[in-house]
Amino acid sequence: RERSGRPSEEFTGHGTTLMLRHIPRKHTARDVIVGLEQKVARSGFDFVHVPWDRKATNNMGFAFVNFVNAEIARATWIVMEGTPWPGDTRGCSIKVSYADVQGLAANLTRYGEAGRIPDLIHCPVVFFNGEEVPFLVALQHLQEAQACNARLTTHGRMPVDAPAL
């Protein structure tokens, strides 16, 4: 479930994926990335998805961002919660919560399932060490790592990390 509001001192959450609400409705993932970069280095996050309402030709007012570790996610939460989106004059404050789907692999899997890949204009944006990687390439690397792990596990060996993108 999502946790709304500022992280409490007793909550040490290990989540890395945040949901940012009250994103300006005309913003694309690229616009969200520009806003994020005012708060955190690009190397601090590796996945940005802004769900798009195709019927209304704008986003749905929120974004999902996966950070490379829980500390960066928490720090970003603290600096963004309750502040206006950079350059937004509507007077809306950003609301931050932990997303239900956590981690880069889980998010790639979710958006890469058959029939779920958004059109290439509005598909998630993926980064590796701050460099953009095409979504379908990132998904292919994940699937290769999962297949390799499945083979290793069936032969009694330890799974390996995903290959570098």
Coordinates of N, CA and C in Angstrom, one line a residue:
R1 N 0.8 -1.2 0.0 CA 0.0 0.0 0.0 C 0.9 1.3 0.0
E2 N 0.3 2.3 -0.4 CA 1.0 3.6 -0.4 C 1.0 4.2 1.0
R3 N 2.1 4.9 1.3 CA 2.2 5.6 2.6 C 2.2 7.1 2.2
S4 N 1.1 7.8 2.7 CA 1.0 9.2 2.4 C 1.7 10.1 3.4
G5 N 2.1 11.3 3.0 CA 2.7 12.2 4.0 C 4.2 12.0 4.1
R6 N 4.8 12.9 4.9 CA 6.2 12.8 5.1 C 6.6 11.6 5.9
P7 N 7.7 11.0 5.5 CA 8.1 9.7 6.2 C 8.3 10.0 7.7
S8 N 7.8 9.2 8.5 CA 8.0 9.4 10.0 C 9.3 8.9 10.4
E9 N 9.8 9.4 11.5 CA 11.1 9.1 12.0 C 11.2 7.6 12.3
E10 N 10.1 7.0 12.8 CA 10.2 5.5 13.1 C 10.0 4.7 11.9
F11 N 9.6 5.2 10.8 CA 9.4 4.4 9.6 C 10.8 4.5 8.8
T12 N 11.4 3.3 8.7 CA 12.7 3.3 8.0 C 12.7 2.8 6.6
G13 N 11.5 2.7 6.0 CA 11.2 2.2 4.7 C 12.4 1.9 3.8
H14 N 12.3 0.8 3.2 CA 13.4 0.4 2.2 C 12.9 0.6 0.8
G15 N 11.8 1.2 0.6 CA 11.3 1.4 -0.7 C 12.1 2.3 -1.6
T16 N 12.1 2.1 -2.9 CA 12.9 2.9 -3.8 C 12.0 3.6 -4.8
T17 N 10.8 3.1 -4.9 CA 9.9 3.7 -6.0 C 8.8 4.6 -5.3
L18 N 8.8 5.9 -5.7 CA 7.9 6.8 -5.2 C 6.8 7.2 -6.2
M19 N 5.6 7.5 -5.7 CA 4.6 8.1 -6.6 C 4.5 9.6 -6.2
L20 N 4.7 10.4 -7.2 CA 4.6 11.9 -7.1 C 3.3 12.3 -7.6
R21 N 2.4 12.9 -6.8 CA 1.1 13.4 -7.3 C 1.1 14.9 -7.4
H22 N 0.2 15.4 -8.2 CA 0.0 16.8 -8.5 C 1.1 17.3 -9.5
I23 N 1.5 16.4 -10.4 CA 2.3 16.8 -11.5 C 1.5 17.6 -12.5
P24 N 2.0 18.7 -13.1 CA 1.2 19.4 -14.1 C 0.8 18.5 -15.2
R25 N -0.5 18.6 -15.6 CA -1.1 17.6 -16.5 C -0.5 17.6 -17.9
K26 N 0.1 18.6 -18.3 CA 0.7 18.7 -19.6 C 2.2 18.1 -19.6
H27 N 2.7 17.8 -18.5 CA 4.1 17.4 -18.4 C 4.3 15.9 -18.9
T28 N 5.3 15.8 -19.7 CA 5.7 14.4 -20.1 C 6.8 13.9 -19.1
A29 N 7.2 12.7 -19.4 CA 8.3 12.1 -18.5 C 9.5 13.0 -18.6
R30 N 9.8 13.5 -19.8 CA 11.0 14.4 -20.0 C 10.9 15.6 -19.1
D31 N 9.7 16.2 -19.0 CA 9.5 17.4 -18.1 C 9.7 17.0 -16.7
V32 N 9.2 15.8 -16.3 CA 9.3 15.4 -14.9 C 10.8 15.2 -14.6
I33 N 11.6 14.6 -15.5 CA 13.0 14.4 -15.4 C 13.7 15.8 -15.1
V34 N 13.3 16.8 -15.9 CA 13.9 18.1 -15.7 C 13.6 18.6 -14.3
G35 N 12.4 18.5 -13.8 CA 12.0 18.9 -12.5 C 12.8 18.1 -11.4
L36 N 12.9 16.8 -11.6 CA 13.6 16.0 -10.6 C 15.1 16.4 -10.6
E37 N 15.7 16.7 -11.7 CA 17.1 17.1 -11.7 C 17.4 18.3 -10.9
Q38 N 16.4 19.1 -10.6 CA 16.5 20.3 -9.8 C 16.7 19.9 -8.3
K39 N 16.3 18.6 -8.0 CA 16.3 18.1 -6.6 C 17.3 17.0 -6.4
V40 N 17.6 16.2 -7.4 CA 18.5 15.0 -7.3 C 19.2 14.8 -8.6
A41 N 20.4 14.3 -8.5 CA 21.2 14.0 -9.7 C 20.6 12.9 -10.5
R42 N 20.7 13.0 -11.8 CA 20.1 12.0 -12.7 C 20.6 10.6 -12.4
S43 N 21.8 10.5 -11.9 CA 22.4 9.2 -11.5 C 21.7 8.6 -10.3
G44 N 20.8 9.4 -9.6 CA 20.1 9.0 -8.4 C 18.8 8.3 -8.7
F45 N 18.3 8.3 -9.9 CA 17.1 7.6 -10.3 C 17.3 6.8 -11.6
D46 N 16.6 5.8 -11.7 CA 16.8 4.9 -12.9 C 15.5 4.6 -13.7
F47 N 14.4 5.1 -13.2 CA 13.1 4.8 -13.9 C 12.1 6.0 -13.6
V48 N 11.5 6.5 -14.7 CA 10.5 7.5 -14.6 C 9.3 7.2 -15.5
H49 N 8.2 7.1 -14.9 CA 7.0 6.8 -15.8 C 5.9 7.8 -15.4
V50 N 5.3 8.4 -16.4 CA 4.2 9.4 -16.3 C 3.1 8.8 -17.0
P51 N 2.1 8.1 -16.3 CA 1.0 7.5 -17.0 C 0.2 8.6 -17.8
W52 N -0.2 8.2 -19.0 CA -0.8 9.2 -19.9 C -2.2 8.8 -20.2
D53 N -3.1 9.8 -20.2 CA -4.5 9.6 -20.5 C -4.6 9.9 -22.0
R54 N -4.7 8.8 -22.8 CA -4.7 9.0 -24.3 C -6.0 9.7 -24.8
K55 N -7.1 9.5 -24.1 CA -8.3 10.2 -24.5 C -8.3 11.7 -24.2
A56 N -7.6 12.1 -23.1 CA -7.6 13.5 -22.8 C -6.3 14.2 -23.3
T57 N -5.4 13.5 -23.9 CA -4.1 13.9 -24.4 C -3.3 14.7 -23.3
N58 N -3.3 14.2 -22.1 CA -2.4 14.7 -21.1 C -2.2 13.6 -20.1
N59 N -1.3 13.9 -19.1 CA -0.9 12.9 -18.1 C -2.1 12.8 -17.1
M60 N -1.9 11.8 -16.2 CA -3.0 11.6 -15.2 C -2.7 12.3 -13.9
G61 N -1.7 13.2 -13.9 CA -1.4 14.0 -12.7 C -0.5 13.4 -11.7
F62 N 0.1 12.3 -12.1 CA 1.1 11.6 -11.2 C 2.2 11.0 -12.0
A63 N 3.3 10.6 -11.3 CA 4.4 10.0 -11.9 C 5.0 9.0 -10.9
F64 N 5.7 7.9 -11.5 CA 6.4 6.9 -10.7 C 7.8 7.1 -11.0
V65 N 8.6 7.2 -9.9 CA 10.1 7.3 -10.0 C 10.7 6.3 -9.1
N66 N 11.7 5.5 -9.7 CA 12.4 4.6 -8.9 C 13.8 5.2 -8.7
F67 N 14.3 5.2 -7.5 CA 15.6 5.7 -7.1 C 16.5 4.5 -7.0
V68 N 17.8 4.8 -7.1 CA 18.8 3.7 -7.1 C 19.0 3.1 -5.7
N69 N 18.6 3.8 -4.6 CA 18.6 3.2 -3.3 C 17.5 4.0 -2.4
A70 N 17.2 3.3 -1.3 CA 16.2 3.9 -0.4 C 16.6 5.2 0.2
E71 N 17.8 5.4 0.4 CA 18.3 6.7 1.0 C 18.0 7.9 0.1
I72 N 18.3 7.7 -1.2 CA 18.0 8.8 -2.1 C 16.5 9.0 -2.3
A73 N 15.7 7.9 -2.3 CA 14.3 8.0 -2.4 C 13.7 8.8 -1.2
R74 N 14.2 8.4 0.0 CA 13.7 9.1 1.2 C 14.1 10.6 1.2
A75 N 15.3 10.9 0.8 CA 15.8 12.3 0.8 C 15.0 13.1 -0.2
T76 N 14.7 12.5 -1.4 CA 13.9 13.2 -2.4 C 12.5 13.4 -1.9
W77 N 11.9 12.4 -1.2 CA 10.6 12.6 -0.6 C 10.6 13.8 0.3
I78 N 11.6 13.9 1.2 CA 11.6 15.0 2.2 C 11.7 16.3 1.5
V79 N 12.5 16.5 0.4 CA 12.7 17.8 -0.2 C 11.5 18.1 -1.1
M80 N 10.8 17.1 -1.6 CA 9.7 17.4 -2.5 C 8.3 17.5 -1.9
E81 N 8.1 16.8 -0.9 CA 6.7 16.7 -0.2 C 6.3 18.1 0.2
G82 N 5.1 18.5 -0.3 CA 4.5 19.8 0.1 C 5.0 21.0 -0.6
T83 N 5.9 20.8 -1.6 CA 6.5 21.9 -2.3 C 5.8 22.0 -3.7
P84 N 5.7 23.2 -4.3 CA 5.2 23.2 -5.7 C 6.1 22.6 -6.7
W85 N 5.6 22.0 -7.8 CA 6.4 21.5 -8.8 C 7.3 22.6 -9.4
P86 N 8.6 22.4 -9.7 CA 9.4 23.5 -10.2 C 8.7 24.2 -11.4
G87 N 8.6 25.5 -11.3 CA 8.0 26.3 -12.4 C 6.5 26.2 -12.6
D88 N 5.8 25.5 -11.7 CA 4.3 25.4 -11.7 C 3.7 26.5 -11.0
T89 N 2.8 27.2 -11.6 CA 2.2 28.4 -11.0 C 0.7 28.1 -10.5
R90 N 0.3 26.8 -10.5 CA -1.1 26.5 -10.1 C -1.3 26.6 -8.6
G91 N -0.2 26.6 -7.8 CA -0.3 26.6 -6.4 C -0.6 25.2 -5.8
C92 N -0.4 24.2 -6.5 CA -0.6 22.8 -6.0 C 0.7 22.3 -5.4
S93 N 0.6 21.6 -4.3 CA 1.8 21.0 -3.6 C 2.0 19.6 -4.0
I94 N 3.2 19.2 -4.2 CA 3.5 17.8 -4.5 C 3.2 16.9 -3.3
K95 N 2.5 15.8 -3.6 CA 2.2 14.8 -2.6 C 3.1 13.6 -2.9
V96 N 3.8 13.0 -2.0 CA 4.7 11.9 -2.2 C 4.2 10.7 -1.4
S97 N 4.3 9.5 -2.0 CA 4.0 8.3 -1.3 C 4.8 7.2 -1.9
Y98 N 5.0 6.1 -1.1 CA 5.6 4.9 -1.7 C 4.7 4.2 -2.7
A99 N 5.2 3.8 -3.8 CA 4.4 3.1 -4.8 C 4.1 1.7 -4.4
D100 N 3.1 1.1 -4.9 CA 2.8 -0.3 -4.6 C 3.9 -1.2 -5.3
V101 N 4.3 -0.9 -6.5 CA 5.3 -1.7 -7.2 C 6.7 -1.0 -6.8
Q102 N 7.6 -1.8 -6.3 CA 8.9 -1.3 -5.8 C 10.0 -1.9 -6.6
G103 N 11.0 -1.1 -7.0 CA 12.2 -1.5 -7.6 C 12.2 -1.4 -9.1
L104 N 13.4 -1.3 -9.7 CA 13.5 -1.2 -11.2 C 13.0 -2.5 -11.9
A105 N 13.4 -3.6 -11.4 CA 13.0 -4.9 -12.1 C 11.5 -5.0 -12.0
A106 N 10.9 -4.8 -10.9 CA 9.4 -4.9 -10.8 C 8.7 -4.0 -11.7
N107 N 9.2 -2.7 -11.8 CA 8.6 -1.7 -12.6 C 8.7 -2.1 -14.1
L108 N 9.9 -2.5 -14.5 CA 10.1 -2.9 -15.9 C 9.2 -4.1 -16.2
T109 N 9.1 -5.0 -15.3 CA 8.2 -6.2 -15.5 C 6.8 -5.8 -15.7
R110 N 6.4 -4.9 -14.8 CA 5.0 -4.4 -14.8 C 4.6 -3.8 -16.2
Y111 N 5.5 -2.8 -16.6 CA 5.2 -2.1 -17.8 C 5.6 -2.8 -19.1
G112 N 6.3 -3.9 -18.9 CA 6.8 -4.7 -20.1 C 5.9 -5.9 -20.3
E113 N 4.9 -6.2 -19.5 CA 4.1 -7.3 -19.7 C 3.3 -7.2 -21.1
A114 N 3.0 -8.3 -21.7 CA 2.3 -8.3 -23.0 C 1.1 -7.4 -22.9
G115 N 1.0 -6.6 -23.9 CA -0.1 -5.7 -24.0 C -0.1 -4.5 -23.1
R116 N 0.9 -4.3 -22.2 CA 1.0 -3.2 -21.3 C 2.0 -2.2 -21.7
I117 N 2.8 -2.5 -22.7 CA 3.9 -1.5 -23.1 C 3.2 -0.3 -23.7
P118 N 3.4 0.9 -23.1 CA 2.7 2.1 -23.6 C 3.3 2.5 -25.0
D119 N 2.7 3.3 -25.7 CA 3.3 3.8 -26.9 C 4.7 4.4 -26.7
L120 N 5.5 4.3 -27.6 CA 6.9 4.7 -27.4 C 7.1 6.2 -27.0
I121 N 6.1 7.0 -27.3 CA 6.2 8.4 -26.9 C 6.0 8.5 -25.3
H122 N 5.2 7.7 -24.8 CA 4.9 7.8 -23.3 C 5.3 6.6 -22.5
C123 N 6.2 5.8 -23.0 CA 6.7 4.7 -22.3 C 7.6 5.1 -21.2
P124 N 7.9 4.3 -20.2 CA 8.8 4.7 -19.1 C 10.2 5.0 -19.6
V125 N 10.9 5.9 -19.0 CA 12.2 6.3 -19.3 C 13.1 5.6 -18.3
V126 N 14.2 4.9 -18.8 CA 15.1 4.1 -18.0 C 16.5 4.7 -18.1
F127 N 17.2 4.7 -17.0 CA 18.6 5.2 -16.9 C 19.5 4.1 -16.3
F128 N 20.7 4.1 -16.7 CA 21.7 3.3 -16.1 C 22.9 4.2 -15.9
N129 N 23.3 4.4 -14.6 CA 24.4 5.3 -14.3 C 24.2 6.7 -14.9
G130 N 22.9 7.2 -14.9 CA 22.6 8.5 -15.4 C 22.4 8.6 -16.9
E131 N 22.7 7.5 -17.6 CA 22.6 7.6 -19.1 C 21.3 6.9 -19.5
E132 N 20.5 7.5 -20.4 CA 19.3 6.9 -20.8 C 19.5 5.6 -21.6
V133 N 18.6 4.6 -21.3 CA 18.6 3.4 -22.0 C 17.2 3.2 -22.6
P134 N 17.1 2.8 -23.9 CA 15.8 2.6 -24.4 C 15.0 1.6 -23.6
F135 N 13.7 1.8 -23.4 CA 12.9 1.0 -22.5 C 12.9 -0.5 -23.0
L136 N 12.8 -0.7 -24.2 CA 12.7 -2.1 -24.7 C 14.1 -2.8 -24.6
V137 N 15.2 -2.1 -24.6 CA 16.5 -2.6 -24.4 C 16.6 -3.0 -22.9
A138 N 16.2 -2.1 -22.0 CA 16.3 -2.4 -20.6 C 15.4 -3.6 -20.2
L139 N 14.2 -3.7 -20.8 CA 13.3 -4.8 -20.6 C 14.0 -6.1 -21.1
Q140 N 14.6 -6.1 -22.3 CA 15.3 -7.3 -22.8 C 16.4 -7.7 -21.9
H141 N 17.2 -6.8 -21.3 CA 18.3 -7.2 -20.4 C 17.7 -7.8 -19.1
L142 N 16.6 -7.3 -18.6 CA 16.0 -7.9 -17.5 C 15.5 -9.3 -17.8
Q143 N 14.8 -9.5 -18.9 CA 14.3 -10.8 -19.3 C 15.5 -11.8 -19.5
E144 N 16.6 -11.4 -20.0 CA 17.8 -12.2 -20.2 C 18.3 -12.6 -18.8
A145 N 18.4 -11.7 -17.9 CA 18.9 -12.0 -16.5 C 17.9 -13.0 -15.8
Q146 N 16.6 -12.8 -16.0 CA 15.7 -13.7 -15.3 C 15.8 -15.1 -15.9
A147 N 16.0 -15.2 -17.2 CA 16.1 -16.5 -17.9 C 17.4 -17.2 -17.4
C148 N 18.5 -16.4 -17.3 CA 19.7 -17.0 -16.8 C 19.6 -17.4 -15.3
N149 N 18.9 -16.6 -14.5 CA 18.7 -17.0 -13.1 C 17.8 -18.3 -13.0
A150 N 16.8 -18.4 -13.9 CA 16.0 -19.6 -13.8 C 16.8 -20.8 -14.2
R151 N 17.7 -20.7 -15.2 CA 18.6 -21.8 -15.5 C 19.5 -22.2 -14.4
L152 N 20.1 -21.2 -13.8 CA 21.1 -21.4 -12.7 C 20.4 -22.1 -11.5
T153 N 19.2 -21.6 -11.2 CA 18.4 -22.1 -10.0 C 18.1 -23.6 -10.2
T154 N 17.7 -23.9 -11.4 CA 17.3 -25.3 -11.7 C 18.5 -26.2 -11.7
H155 N 19.7 -25.7 -11.8 CA 20.9 -26.5 -11.7 C 21.6 -26.4 -10.3
G156 N 20.9 -25.8 -9.4 CA 21.5 -25.7 -8.0 C 22.5 -24.6 -7.8
R157 N 22.6 -23.7 -8.7 CA 23.6 -22.6 -8.5 C 22.9 -21.3 -8.0
M158 N 23.7 -20.4 -7.5 CA 23.1 -19.1 -7.1 C 22.8 -18.2 -8.3
P159 N 21.6 -17.5 -8.2 CA 21.3 -16.5 -9.3 C 22.3 -15.4 -9.4
V160 N 22.4 -14.8 -10.5 CA 23.3 -13.7 -10.7 C 22.6 -12.4 -10.9
D161 N 23.3 -11.3 -10.7 CA 22.6 -10.0 -10.9 C 22.3 -9.8 -12.4
A162 N 21.4 -8.8 -12.7 CA 21.1 -8.5 -14.1 C 22.4 -8.0 -14.8
P163 N 22.5 -8.3 -16.1 CA 23.7 -7.8 -16.8 C 23.7 -6.3 -16.9
A164 N 24.8 -5.7 -17.0 CA 24.9 -4.3 -17.2 C 24.3 -3.9 -18.5
L165 N 23.6 -2.8 -18.5 CA 22.9 -2.3 -19.7 C 23.8 -1.7 -20.7

